[in-house]
Short mmCIF file of C-alpha atoms and ligand atoms in Angstrom, two decimals:
data_model
loop_
_atom_site.label_atom_id
_atom_site.label_comp_id
_atom_site.label_asym_id
_atom_site.label_seq_id
_atom_site.Cartn_x
_atom_site.Cartn_y
_atom_site.Cartn_z
CA MET A 1 34.06 -102.13 -145.50
CA GLU A 2 34.44 -98.67 -146.88
CA LEU A 3 32.32 -95.58 -146.45
CA ARG A 4 30.65 -94.23 -149.57
CA LEU A 5 28.98 -90.83 -149.65
CA TYR A 6 26.89 -89.10 -152.29
CA ASP A 7 28.55 -85.84 -153.28
CA THR A 8 26.28 -83.10 -154.60
CA LEU A 9 29.16 -81.55 -156.60
CA SER A 10 30.14 -84.65 -158.58
CA ARG A 11 26.57 -86.02 -158.51
CA GLU A 12 27.76 -89.49 -157.58
CA LYS A 13 28.45 -91.78 -154.66
CA ARG A 14 32.16 -91.88 -153.99
CA THR A 15 34.38 -93.76 -151.56
CA PHE A 16 35.19 -91.48 -148.67
CA VAL A 17 38.90 -90.83 -148.33
CA PRO A 18 39.70 -88.28 -145.61
CA LEU A 19 42.40 -85.69 -146.22
CA ASP A 20 43.89 -86.79 -142.90
CA PRO A 21 42.46 -89.87 -141.13
CA LYS A 22 43.82 -88.51 -137.85
CA ASN A 23 41.76 -85.35 -138.30
CA VAL A 24 38.53 -85.92 -140.23
CA ARG A 25 36.74 -82.60 -140.64
CA MET A 26 33.05 -81.82 -141.21
CA TYR A 27 31.15 -78.54 -141.30
CA VAL A 28 27.34 -78.32 -141.19
CA CYS A 29 25.33 -75.10 -141.44
CA GLY A 30 23.52 -74.56 -138.16
CA PRO A 31 20.49 -72.61 -137.03
CA THR A 32 19.75 -68.92 -137.17
CA VAL A 33 18.74 -68.38 -133.57
CA TYR A 34 15.57 -66.27 -133.54
CA ASP A 35 12.81 -68.76 -132.74
CA PHE A 36 12.07 -72.38 -131.82
CA ALA A 37 13.44 -74.84 -134.39
CA HIS A 38 10.82 -76.88 -136.26
CA ILE A 39 11.07 -80.59 -136.91
CA GLY A 40 12.26 -79.91 -140.49
CA ASN A 41 15.27 -78.11 -139.01
CA ALA A 42 15.94 -81.23 -136.93
CA ARG A 43 16.53 -83.28 -140.05
CA PRO A 44 20.07 -82.09 -140.88
CA VAL A 45 20.93 -82.16 -137.18
CA ILE A 46 19.94 -85.83 -136.85
CA VAL A 47 21.32 -86.94 -140.23
CA PHE A 48 24.75 -85.39 -139.65
CA ASP A 49 24.77 -86.68 -136.08
CA VAL A 50 24.53 -90.19 -137.53
CA LEU A 51 27.43 -89.40 -139.84
CA PHE A 52 29.44 -87.90 -136.95
CA ARG A 53 28.86 -91.06 -134.89
CA LEU A 54 29.80 -93.25 -137.84
CA LEU A 55 33.02 -91.29 -138.50
CA ARG A 56 33.95 -91.56 -134.81
CA HIS A 57 33.31 -95.30 -135.01
CA LEU A 58 35.56 -95.60 -138.08
CA TYR A 59 38.38 -93.17 -137.27
CA GLY A 60 38.22 -92.91 -133.46
CA GLU A 61 36.52 -90.28 -131.32
CA ALA A 62 39.64 -88.16 -131.00
CA HIS A 63 40.11 -87.97 -134.78
CA VAL A 64 36.86 -86.40 -135.94
CA LYS A 65 36.10 -82.69 -135.76
CA TYR A 66 32.52 -81.62 -136.35
CA VAL A 67 31.75 -77.91 -136.60
CA ARG A 68 28.18 -76.60 -136.65
CA ASN A 69 27.76 -72.87 -136.47
CA ILE A 70 25.23 -70.64 -134.79
CA THR A 71 24.10 -67.68 -136.88
CA ASP A 72 23.50 -64.91 -134.38
CA VAL A 73 23.48 -61.89 -136.69
CA ASP A 74 20.48 -61.65 -139.00
CA ASP A 75 17.53 -59.38 -139.83
CA LYS A 76 15.08 -61.90 -138.40
CA ILE A 77 16.92 -61.79 -135.08
CA ASN A 78 16.80 -57.99 -135.05
CA ASP A 79 13.07 -57.96 -135.83
CA ARG A 80 12.34 -60.49 -133.12
CA ALA A 81 14.42 -58.59 -130.58
CA ALA A 82 12.67 -55.31 -131.30
CA ARG A 83 9.27 -57.02 -131.04
CA ASP A 84 9.88 -59.06 -127.88
CA PHE A 85 11.93 -56.57 -125.87
CA PRO A 86 10.77 -53.12 -126.98
CA GLY A 87 12.05 -51.52 -123.74
CA LEU A 88 15.63 -52.66 -124.14
CA PRO A 89 18.44 -51.21 -126.27
CA LEU A 90 18.49 -53.29 -129.47
CA ASN A 91 21.88 -54.88 -128.80
CA GLU A 92 20.79 -56.13 -125.38
CA ALA A 93 17.50 -57.39 -126.77
CA ILE A 94 19.38 -59.25 -129.50
CA ARG A 95 21.61 -60.90 -126.92
CA LYS A 96 18.55 -62.07 -125.00
CA VAL A 97 16.92 -63.51 -128.13
CA THR A 98 20.04 -65.33 -129.31
CA GLU A 99 20.86 -66.69 -125.83
CA GLN A 100 17.36 -67.97 -125.15
CA THR A 101 16.92 -69.45 -128.62
CA GLY A 102 20.40 -71.02 -128.54
CA GLU A 103 19.66 -72.71 -125.20
CA GLN A 104 16.32 -73.96 -126.47
CA PHE A 105 17.97 -75.36 -129.59
CA HIS A 106 20.47 -77.26 -127.44
CA ALA A 107 17.76 -78.67 -125.18
CA ASP A 108 15.79 -79.79 -128.26
CA VAL A 109 18.59 -81.50 -130.12
CA ASP A 110 20.04 -83.08 -126.95
CA ALA A 111 16.64 -84.70 -126.47
CA LEU A 112 16.83 -86.03 -130.04
CA GLY A 113 19.93 -88.00 -129.04
CA CYS A 114 22.36 -85.78 -130.95
CA LEU A 115 25.91 -85.38 -129.71
CA ARG A 116 27.14 -81.82 -129.37
CA PRO A 117 29.49 -80.93 -132.25
CA SER A 118 33.18 -80.52 -131.42
CA VAL A 119 32.86 -76.75 -131.93
CA GLU A 120 29.78 -74.51 -132.20
CA PRO A 121 31.15 -71.20 -133.40
CA ARG A 122 29.02 -68.07 -133.28
CA ALA A 123 29.10 -65.69 -136.22
CA THR A 124 29.54 -62.61 -134.02
CA GLU A 125 32.74 -64.10 -132.62
CA HIS A 126 34.29 -64.43 -136.10
CA ILE A 127 33.92 -60.98 -137.54
CA GLY A 128 37.74 -60.68 -137.75
CA GLU A 129 37.98 -63.76 -139.99
CA MET A 130 35.15 -62.45 -142.16
CA ARG A 131 36.91 -59.12 -142.60
CA GLU A 132 40.11 -60.94 -143.52
CA ILE A 133 38.37 -63.02 -146.21
CA ILE A 134 36.66 -59.91 -147.58
CA GLU A 135 39.98 -58.01 -147.73
CA ARG A 136 41.55 -60.89 -149.64
CA LEU A 137 38.65 -60.99 -152.09
CA VAL A 138 38.87 -57.26 -152.76
CA LYS A 139 42.65 -57.44 -153.24
CA GLY A 140 42.27 -60.43 -155.56
CA GLY A 141 39.79 -58.53 -157.75
CA PHE A 142 36.85 -60.81 -156.90
CA ALA A 143 34.99 -58.22 -154.84
CA TYR A 144 34.48 -54.45 -154.90
CA VAL A 145 33.24 -51.66 -152.67
CA ALA A 146 30.13 -49.69 -153.64
CA GLU A 147 28.10 -47.33 -151.44
CA ASP A 148 29.63 -48.76 -148.25
CA HIS A 149 28.81 -52.31 -149.31
CA VAL A 150 31.27 -54.97 -150.38
CA LEU A 151 30.01 -57.16 -153.22
CA PHE A 152 31.31 -60.40 -154.60
CA SER A 153 31.39 -60.68 -158.38
CA PRO A 154 30.74 -64.21 -159.72
CA GLN A 155 31.59 -62.86 -163.17
CA ALA A 156 35.05 -61.79 -162.00
CA MET A 157 35.52 -65.27 -160.54
CA ASN A 158 34.61 -67.02 -163.78
CA ALA A 159 36.73 -64.63 -165.82
CA ALA A 160 39.82 -65.44 -163.75
CA ASN A 161 42.32 -67.53 -165.61
CA SER A 162 43.12 -70.04 -162.92
CA THR A 163 42.34 -73.36 -161.33
CA LEU A 164 39.41 -71.93 -159.39
CA PRO A 165 36.12 -73.83 -159.66
CA ARG A 166 33.44 -72.27 -161.90
CA TYR A 167 30.74 -70.29 -160.15
CA GLY A 168 27.58 -72.38 -160.55
CA ALA A 169 29.36 -75.76 -160.57
CA LEU A 170 27.90 -76.95 -157.25
CA SER A 171 24.30 -76.08 -158.08
CA LYS A 172 24.71 -76.93 -161.78
CA ARG A 173 23.59 -73.50 -162.90
CA SER A 174 25.19 -71.55 -165.64
CA LEU A 175 26.20 -68.01 -164.83
CA ASP A 176 25.00 -66.84 -168.26
CA GLU A 177 21.54 -68.19 -167.52
CA MET A 178 21.58 -66.56 -164.11
CA ILE A 179 22.47 -63.24 -165.73
CA ALA A 180 19.74 -63.62 -168.32
CA GLY A 181 17.16 -64.58 -165.71
CA ALA A 182 18.09 -61.89 -163.20
CA ARG A 183 15.32 -59.68 -161.87
CA VAL A 184 15.21 -56.09 -163.09
CA ASP A 185 14.91 -54.40 -159.70
CA VAL A 186 18.55 -55.01 -158.79
CA ALA A 187 20.06 -52.89 -156.02
CA PRO A 188 21.66 -49.83 -157.68
CA TYR A 189 25.09 -50.35 -156.10
CA LYS A 190 25.56 -53.73 -157.80
CA ARG A 191 27.63 -53.82 -160.97
CA ASP A 192 25.92 -57.01 -162.08
CA ALA A 193 22.66 -58.56 -161.04
CA THR A 194 24.39 -61.75 -159.88
CA ASP A 195 26.72 -59.98 -157.42
CA PHE A 196 26.07 -60.82 -153.80
CA VAL A 197 26.68 -59.00 -150.53
CA LEU A 198 29.75 -59.73 -148.40
CA TRP A 199 29.36 -56.72 -146.14
CA LYS A 200 26.72 -54.03 -145.74
CA PRO A 201 26.33 -50.86 -143.67
CA SER A 202 24.33 -51.23 -140.44
CA LYS A 203 21.25 -49.14 -139.83
CA PRO A 204 21.24 -46.98 -136.68
CA GLY A 205 20.82 -49.17 -133.57
CA GLU A 206 21.68 -52.39 -135.41
CA PRO A 207 24.73 -54.44 -134.42
CA SER A 208 27.77 -53.08 -136.22
CA TRP A 209 31.49 -53.61 -136.49
CA PRO A 210 34.36 -51.67 -138.09
CA SER A 211 34.17 -52.32 -141.83
CA PRO A 212 36.82 -53.89 -144.07
CA ALA A 213 38.25 -52.52 -147.32
CA GLY A 214 38.59 -48.94 -146.10
CA ILE A 215 34.85 -48.31 -145.66
CA ALA A 216 34.42 -45.49 -143.15
CA VAL A 217 31.04 -46.40 -141.66
CA GLU A 218 30.44 -49.46 -139.50
CA GLY A 219 28.63 -52.43 -140.95
CA ARG A 220 27.79 -56.12 -140.67
CA PRO A 221 28.52 -59.25 -142.66
CA GLY A 222 26.37 -60.98 -145.24
CA TRP A 223 25.16 -64.46 -144.34
CA HIS A 224 27.29 -66.47 -146.79
CA VAL A 225 30.64 -65.12 -145.66
CA GLU A 226 29.91 -66.14 -142.07
CA CYS A 227 30.18 -69.84 -142.91
CA SER A 228 33.32 -69.40 -145.04
CA ALA A 229 34.94 -67.63 -142.08
CA MET A 230 33.90 -70.12 -139.41
CA ALA A 231 34.81 -73.16 -141.51
CA TRP A 232 38.21 -71.61 -142.28
CA LYS A 233 38.93 -70.75 -138.64
CA HIS A 234 38.05 -74.20 -137.29
CA LEU A 235 38.73 -76.58 -140.19
CA GLY A 236 41.15 -74.81 -142.48
CA GLU A 237 41.00 -73.73 -146.12
CA HIS A 238 40.12 -77.20 -147.40
CA PHE A 239 38.35 -79.93 -145.44
CA ASP A 240 36.43 -83.18 -145.91
CA ILE A 241 32.66 -82.80 -145.66
CA HIS A 242 30.28 -79.87 -145.84
CA GLY A 243 26.60 -80.48 -145.16
CA GLY A 244 23.19 -78.87 -144.85
CA GLY A 245 19.66 -79.01 -146.21
CA ILE A 246 19.10 -79.21 -149.97
CA ASP A 247 17.73 -75.64 -149.99
CA LEU A 248 21.19 -74.39 -149.08
CA VAL A 249 22.90 -75.59 -152.28
CA PHE A 250 21.99 -72.33 -153.99
CA PRO A 251 22.84 -69.63 -153.24
CA HIS A 252 24.35 -70.29 -149.80
CA HIS A 253 26.80 -73.10 -150.53
CA GLU A 254 27.57 -71.94 -154.06
CA ASN A 255 28.59 -68.61 -152.52
CA GLU A 256 30.58 -70.22 -149.72
CA VAL A 257 32.62 -72.13 -152.31
CA ALA A 258 33.15 -68.95 -154.31
CA GLN A 259 34.34 -66.95 -151.30
CA THR A 260 36.62 -69.59 -149.83
CA CYS A 261 38.18 -70.76 -153.10
CA CYS A 262 38.81 -67.21 -154.36
CA ALA A 263 40.15 -65.98 -151.00
CA PHE A 264 42.61 -68.86 -150.64
CA HIS A 265 43.25 -69.71 -154.32
CA ARG A 266 41.87 -73.18 -153.87
CA GLU A 267 40.30 -75.60 -156.29
CA ARG A 268 37.98 -76.91 -153.59
CA MET A 269 36.50 -75.96 -150.27
CA ALA A 270 35.15 -79.37 -149.18
CA ASN A 271 35.74 -82.75 -150.82
CA TYR A 272 32.18 -84.00 -150.25
CA TRP A 273 29.05 -81.86 -150.31
CA MET A 274 26.11 -83.54 -148.63
CA HIS A 275 22.51 -82.36 -148.58
CA ASN A 276 19.44 -83.73 -146.86
CA GLY A 277 16.03 -83.70 -148.51
CA PHE A 278 13.01 -81.88 -147.16
CA LEU A 279 10.70 -82.91 -144.42
CA GLN A 280 7.25 -82.32 -145.83
CA VAL A 281 3.69 -81.98 -144.65
CA GLU A 282 1.09 -82.96 -147.20
CA GLY A 283 3.59 -82.71 -150.02
CA GLU A 284 4.95 -79.29 -149.07
CA LYS A 285 8.24 -78.36 -147.42
CA MET A 286 7.77 -77.64 -143.72
CA SER A 287 8.79 -74.04 -143.20
CA LYS A 288 8.22 -71.04 -141.03
CA SER A 289 7.09 -68.95 -143.96
CA LEU A 290 4.41 -71.43 -145.06
CA GLY A 291 3.19 -71.70 -141.47
CA ASN A 292 2.86 -75.50 -141.77
CA PHE A 293 5.43 -76.21 -139.09
CA ILE A 294 5.51 -77.93 -135.76
CA THR A 295 8.37 -77.21 -133.37
CA ILE A 296 10.65 -79.85 -131.88
CA HIS A 297 9.70 -78.40 -128.51
CA GLU A 298 5.98 -79.09 -129.05
CA LEU A 299 6.60 -82.61 -130.36
CA LEU A 300 8.77 -83.45 -127.35
CA LYS A 301 5.75 -82.90 -125.10
CA ASP A 302 4.05 -85.89 -126.74
CA TRP A 303 6.93 -88.11 -127.87
CA PRO A 304 10.30 -89.14 -126.48
CA GLY A 305 13.10 -87.63 -128.56
CA GLU A 306 14.29 -91.05 -129.72
CA VAL A 307 10.89 -91.68 -131.29
CA LEU A 308 11.32 -88.52 -133.39
CA ARG A 309 14.86 -89.63 -134.23
CA LEU A 310 13.78 -93.11 -135.35
CA ASN A 311 10.94 -91.64 -137.33
CA MET A 312 13.42 -89.38 -139.14
CA LEU A 313 15.88 -92.18 -139.89
CA LYS A 314 13.25 -94.52 -141.34
CA THR A 315 13.60 -92.51 -144.55
CA HIS A 316 16.87 -92.18 -146.48
CA TYR A 317 18.32 -88.72 -145.82
CA ARG A 318 18.21 -87.63 -149.47
CA SER A 319 14.54 -88.53 -149.98
CA PRO A 320 11.67 -86.34 -148.90
CA ILE A 321 9.91 -87.42 -145.68
CA ASP A 322 6.20 -87.06 -145.14
CA TRP A 323 5.80 -86.43 -141.43
CA THR A 324 2.68 -88.25 -140.23
CA MET A 325 1.10 -89.21 -136.94
CA LYS A 326 0.69 -92.80 -138.10
CA SER A 327 4.38 -93.18 -138.77
CA LEU A 328 5.20 -91.64 -135.36
CA GLU A 329 2.94 -94.13 -133.63
CA GLU A 330 4.68 -97.01 -135.40
CA SER A 331 8.10 -95.61 -134.47
CA ALA A 332 6.98 -95.39 -130.83
CA LYS A 333 5.85 -99.03 -130.84
CA THR A 334 9.13 -100.16 -132.41
CA LEU A 335 11.19 -98.33 -129.80
CA ASP A 336 9.06 -99.63 -126.93
CA ASP A 337 9.82 -103.11 -128.16
CA TRP A 338 13.53 -102.48 -128.67
CA TYR A 339 13.82 -100.92 -125.21
CA ARG A 340 12.15 -104.00 -123.71
CA VAL A 341 14.42 -106.51 -125.41
CA ALA A 342 17.73 -104.64 -125.83
CA ALA A 343 18.11 -101.71 -123.41
CA ASP A 344 19.31 -103.75 -120.45
CA VAL A 345 21.50 -106.30 -122.23
CA ALA A 346 25.25 -105.87 -122.58
CA PRO A 347 25.77 -104.26 -125.99
CA GLY A 348 27.84 -106.31 -128.43
CA GLU A 349 29.60 -105.10 -131.57
CA PRO A 350 27.17 -103.45 -133.99
CA ALA A 351 25.99 -106.04 -136.54
CA ALA A 352 27.56 -106.03 -140.01
CA SER A 353 24.02 -106.18 -141.43
CA VAL A 354 23.39 -102.77 -139.82
CA VAL A 355 26.78 -101.11 -140.33
CA GLU A 356 27.08 -102.01 -144.03
CA PRO A 357 23.97 -100.15 -145.19
CA VAL A 358 24.93 -97.14 -143.03
CA LEU A 359 28.34 -97.13 -144.73
CA ASP A 360 26.51 -97.04 -148.05
CA ASP A 361 25.62 -93.34 -148.05
CA LEU A 362 23.80 -93.58 -144.71
CA ASN A 363 21.12 -96.04 -145.77
CA THR A 364 19.38 -95.94 -142.39
CA PRO A 365 16.06 -97.46 -143.59
CA LEU A 366 17.92 -100.61 -144.59
CA ALA A 367 19.84 -100.59 -141.30
CA ILE A 368 16.56 -100.30 -139.39
CA ALA A 369 15.10 -103.23 -141.35
CA ALA A 370 18.21 -105.25 -140.40
CA MET A 371 17.66 -104.36 -136.73
CA HIS A 372 14.13 -105.77 -136.93
CA GLY A 373 15.81 -108.97 -138.13
CA LEU A 374 18.15 -109.05 -135.10
CA ARG A 375 15.33 -108.66 -132.63
CA GLY A 376 14.50 -112.35 -132.43
CA GLY A 377 18.15 -113.46 -132.52
CA ASP A 378 21.29 -111.61 -131.47
CA VAL A 379 19.94 -108.96 -129.08
CA GLY A 380 23.47 -108.03 -128.00
CA ALA A 381 24.24 -107.01 -131.59
CA LEU A 382 20.88 -105.22 -131.71
CA ALA A 383 21.83 -103.25 -128.59
CA GLY A 384 25.25 -102.37 -130.05
CA SER A 385 23.73 -101.35 -133.38
CA LEU A 386 21.08 -99.18 -131.74
CA ARG A 387 23.71 -97.40 -129.68
CA LEU A 388 25.84 -96.75 -132.75
CA LEU A 389 22.87 -94.95 -134.29
CA GLY A 390 22.23 -92.90 -131.14
CA PHE A 391 19.46 -94.89 -129.46
CA LEU A 392 19.06 -96.54 -126.04
CA SER A 393 20.33 -93.59 -124.01
CA GLU A 394 18.15 -94.79 -121.11
CA SER A 395 17.53 -98.05 -119.26
CA ALA A 396 14.31 -99.98 -119.94
CA ALA A 397 12.94 -98.86 -116.55
CA GLN A 398 13.71 -95.18 -117.22
CA TRP A 399 12.01 -95.46 -120.61
CA GLU A 400 8.86 -96.98 -119.09
CA GLY A 401 8.92 -94.53 -116.22
CA ARG A 402 9.15 -91.53 -118.50
CA LYS A 403 6.31 -92.76 -120.65
CA GLN A 404 4.14 -93.13 -117.58
CA GLN A 405 5.14 -89.71 -116.38
CA ALA A 406 4.38 -88.22 -119.79
CA SER A 407 0.93 -89.77 -119.70
CA GLY A 408 0.36 -88.71 -116.10
CA VAL A 409 0.01 -92.34 -115.00
CA ASP A 410 1.41 -93.14 -111.62
CA ALA A 411 2.67 -96.71 -111.15
CA LYS A 412 1.46 -96.80 -107.51
CA GLU A 413 -2.02 -95.82 -108.60
CA VAL A 414 -2.00 -98.55 -111.25
CA GLU A 415 -0.86 -101.17 -108.75
CA GLY A 416 -3.61 -100.02 -106.35
CA LEU A 417 -6.30 -100.34 -109.03
CA ILE A 418 -5.03 -103.78 -110.00
CA ALA A 419 -5.22 -104.89 -106.36
CA GLU A 420 -8.81 -103.59 -106.16
CA ARG A 421 -9.67 -105.44 -109.34
CA THR A 422 -8.14 -108.68 -108.05
CA ALA A 423 -10.22 -108.31 -104.88
CA ALA A 424 -13.38 -107.67 -106.94
CA ARG A 425 -12.71 -110.75 -109.04
CA SER A 426 -12.17 -112.96 -106.01
CA ARG A 427 -15.56 -111.89 -104.64
CA LYS A 428 -16.97 -112.49 -108.16
CA ASP A 429 -17.96 -108.82 -108.63
CA PHE A 430 -17.24 -108.90 -112.35
CA LYS A 431 -19.05 -105.65 -113.01
CA GLU A 432 -16.58 -103.88 -110.75
CA SER A 433 -13.54 -105.75 -112.11
CA ASP A 434 -14.54 -104.85 -115.68
CA ARG A 435 -15.02 -101.23 -114.68
CA ILE A 436 -11.50 -101.10 -113.27
CA ARG A 437 -10.05 -102.80 -116.36
CA ASP A 438 -11.74 -100.21 -118.60
CA LEU A 439 -10.50 -97.43 -116.38
CA LEU A 440 -6.94 -98.71 -116.69
CA ALA A 441 -7.33 -99.04 -120.45
CA ALA A 442 -8.44 -95.43 -120.59
CA MET A 443 -5.25 -94.51 -118.74
CA GLY A 444 -3.29 -96.35 -121.43
CA VAL A 445 -2.52 -99.35 -119.23
CA ALA A 446 -2.95 -102.86 -120.65
CA ILE A 447 -3.27 -105.75 -118.18
CA LYS A 448 -2.66 -109.42 -118.62
CA ASP A 449 -3.96 -112.13 -116.30
CA SER A 450 -2.10 -115.39 -115.89
CA LYS A 451 -1.96 -118.10 -113.30
CA ASP A 452 0.83 -116.18 -111.56
CA GLY A 453 -1.25 -113.05 -111.19
CA THR A 454 -1.82 -109.87 -113.14
CA THR A 455 0.92 -108.01 -114.99
CA TRP A 456 0.54 -104.67 -116.69
CA GLU A 457 2.28 -102.51 -119.20
CA PHE A 458 1.84 -99.09 -120.53
CA SER A 459 0.50 -99.12 -124.10
CA ARG A 460 0.26 -95.82 -125.86
P1 AMP B 501 16.96 -72.38 -141.63
O1 AMP B 501 16.67 -72.07 -140.19
O2 AMP B 501 15.81 -72.26 -142.55
O3 AMP B 501 18.22 -71.68 -142.12
O4 AMP B 501 17.33 -73.93 -141.68
C1 AMP B 501 18.29 -74.56 -140.85
C2 AMP B 501 18.62 -75.90 -141.45
O5 AMP B 501 17.43 -76.70 -141.56
C3 AMP B 501 19.18 -75.84 -142.89
O6 AMP B 501 20.17 -76.85 -143.05
C4 AMP B 501 17.97 -76.12 -143.76
O7 AMP B 501 18.34 -76.66 -145.00
C5 AMP B 501 17.25 -77.16 -142.91
N1 AMP B 501 15.80 -77.22 -143.19
C6 AMP B 501 14.90 -76.21 -143.11
N2 AMP B 501 13.64 -76.64 -143.40
C7 AMP B 501 13.75 -77.97 -143.66
C8 AMP B 501 12.80 -79.00 -144.02
N3 AMP B 501 11.50 -78.77 -144.13
N4 AMP B 501 13.29 -80.25 -144.22
C9 AMP B 501 14.60 -80.53 -144.07
N5 AMP B 501 15.54 -79.62 -143.76
C10 AMP B 501 15.13 -78.35 -143.55
ZN1 ZN B 502 26.31 -72.05 -143.91
#
């Protein structure tokens, strides 16, 4: 069984061949830490967690390195810091915002059953690598200094007579069309409208570092160069997989490729470029700017993280997902059932019927359908398969207990009411026994009478 992955650059599914099977390397663009992450932001985190788990399964845990960065220098962070902590010096306020948001992000994605990446580099800890890349680009003639900025020139890249990739190849855009379509109000320091910022001067009070390329004033990096620097530091000049949401293909990933390939004279940055589709609400991308978002944090108040995870994986990662309440309710029912039948059995090897579709470009909907098929048969294989995909982190009792806790239902109280009902029934006070049954139903507790007595379960 071989792993096949869809590569955005070649626009086809290809067999995955790692550069070094003893050191399989993946980079995924992580969050900008200024606010709670929404459930759309959780999509790449969950999708690439499945891939990380699969790679560990195939190549061994010690042989996979997964890097997901934290962007902790950004205008949105500065704005938030100034707004939330007006009494503090900006740098201190920024540290508070990035620390709090970073911790919240970890709590959220831990609850979604995602393993921590091997390394989570922070942009502010890699300024040296960014400066080095920028220096190389200026020396190589791919970037220039203007009014204390450093700008990358895609036109210089495409004019270079070399084995470099073409600028625009990843996003399938032609540079000529980009030039023709460029807006007129281009910043005056740019030679060409398509040039993008590698480094810019900091405004007073903003975070700043000594600038590269002989610029006298202090400055800060552009967003794209951060990822080139962190990927280089932790994975090298050329690695296996680079991932993120589909909105990052252009300009972010196109620019990452340009920077890395030109700085290191490489034909490629990553061998496979993978992008997840959007999570949508009523046909529109969930996003902060549209205001149609719901945070992971809010959802976790109503749903266990694994329910959100299953709900995400029911759709293939490249297709859009419509996030609906109905689908969440179904996912919750499915997991309740799987916890009941599989959480406490000894896990067997994951079933081939589950692993094969996952190997085929992470076809999780097909894998989930196969798990429904295992439910009535090999529950050991079901347990093993669920664990491979990051489910069943709790015992069946913990799962039940947490659900009751979440609903505010106390098991002792339920048992007490059931005893009262049994007493009412034995004295033939059916009005009272019905009242208690309805009360339990209102608490979300379903009861079942049999000759051996009354059992109950929590039904959402
Ligand atoms: P951002 O905070 O917007 O930079 O996004 C962080 C990550 O979440 C990136 O990989 C984005 O592509 C991804 N992302 C943002 N919104 C959505 C969405 N609605 N659906 C899927 N992925 C998203
Ligand atoms: Zn990135």
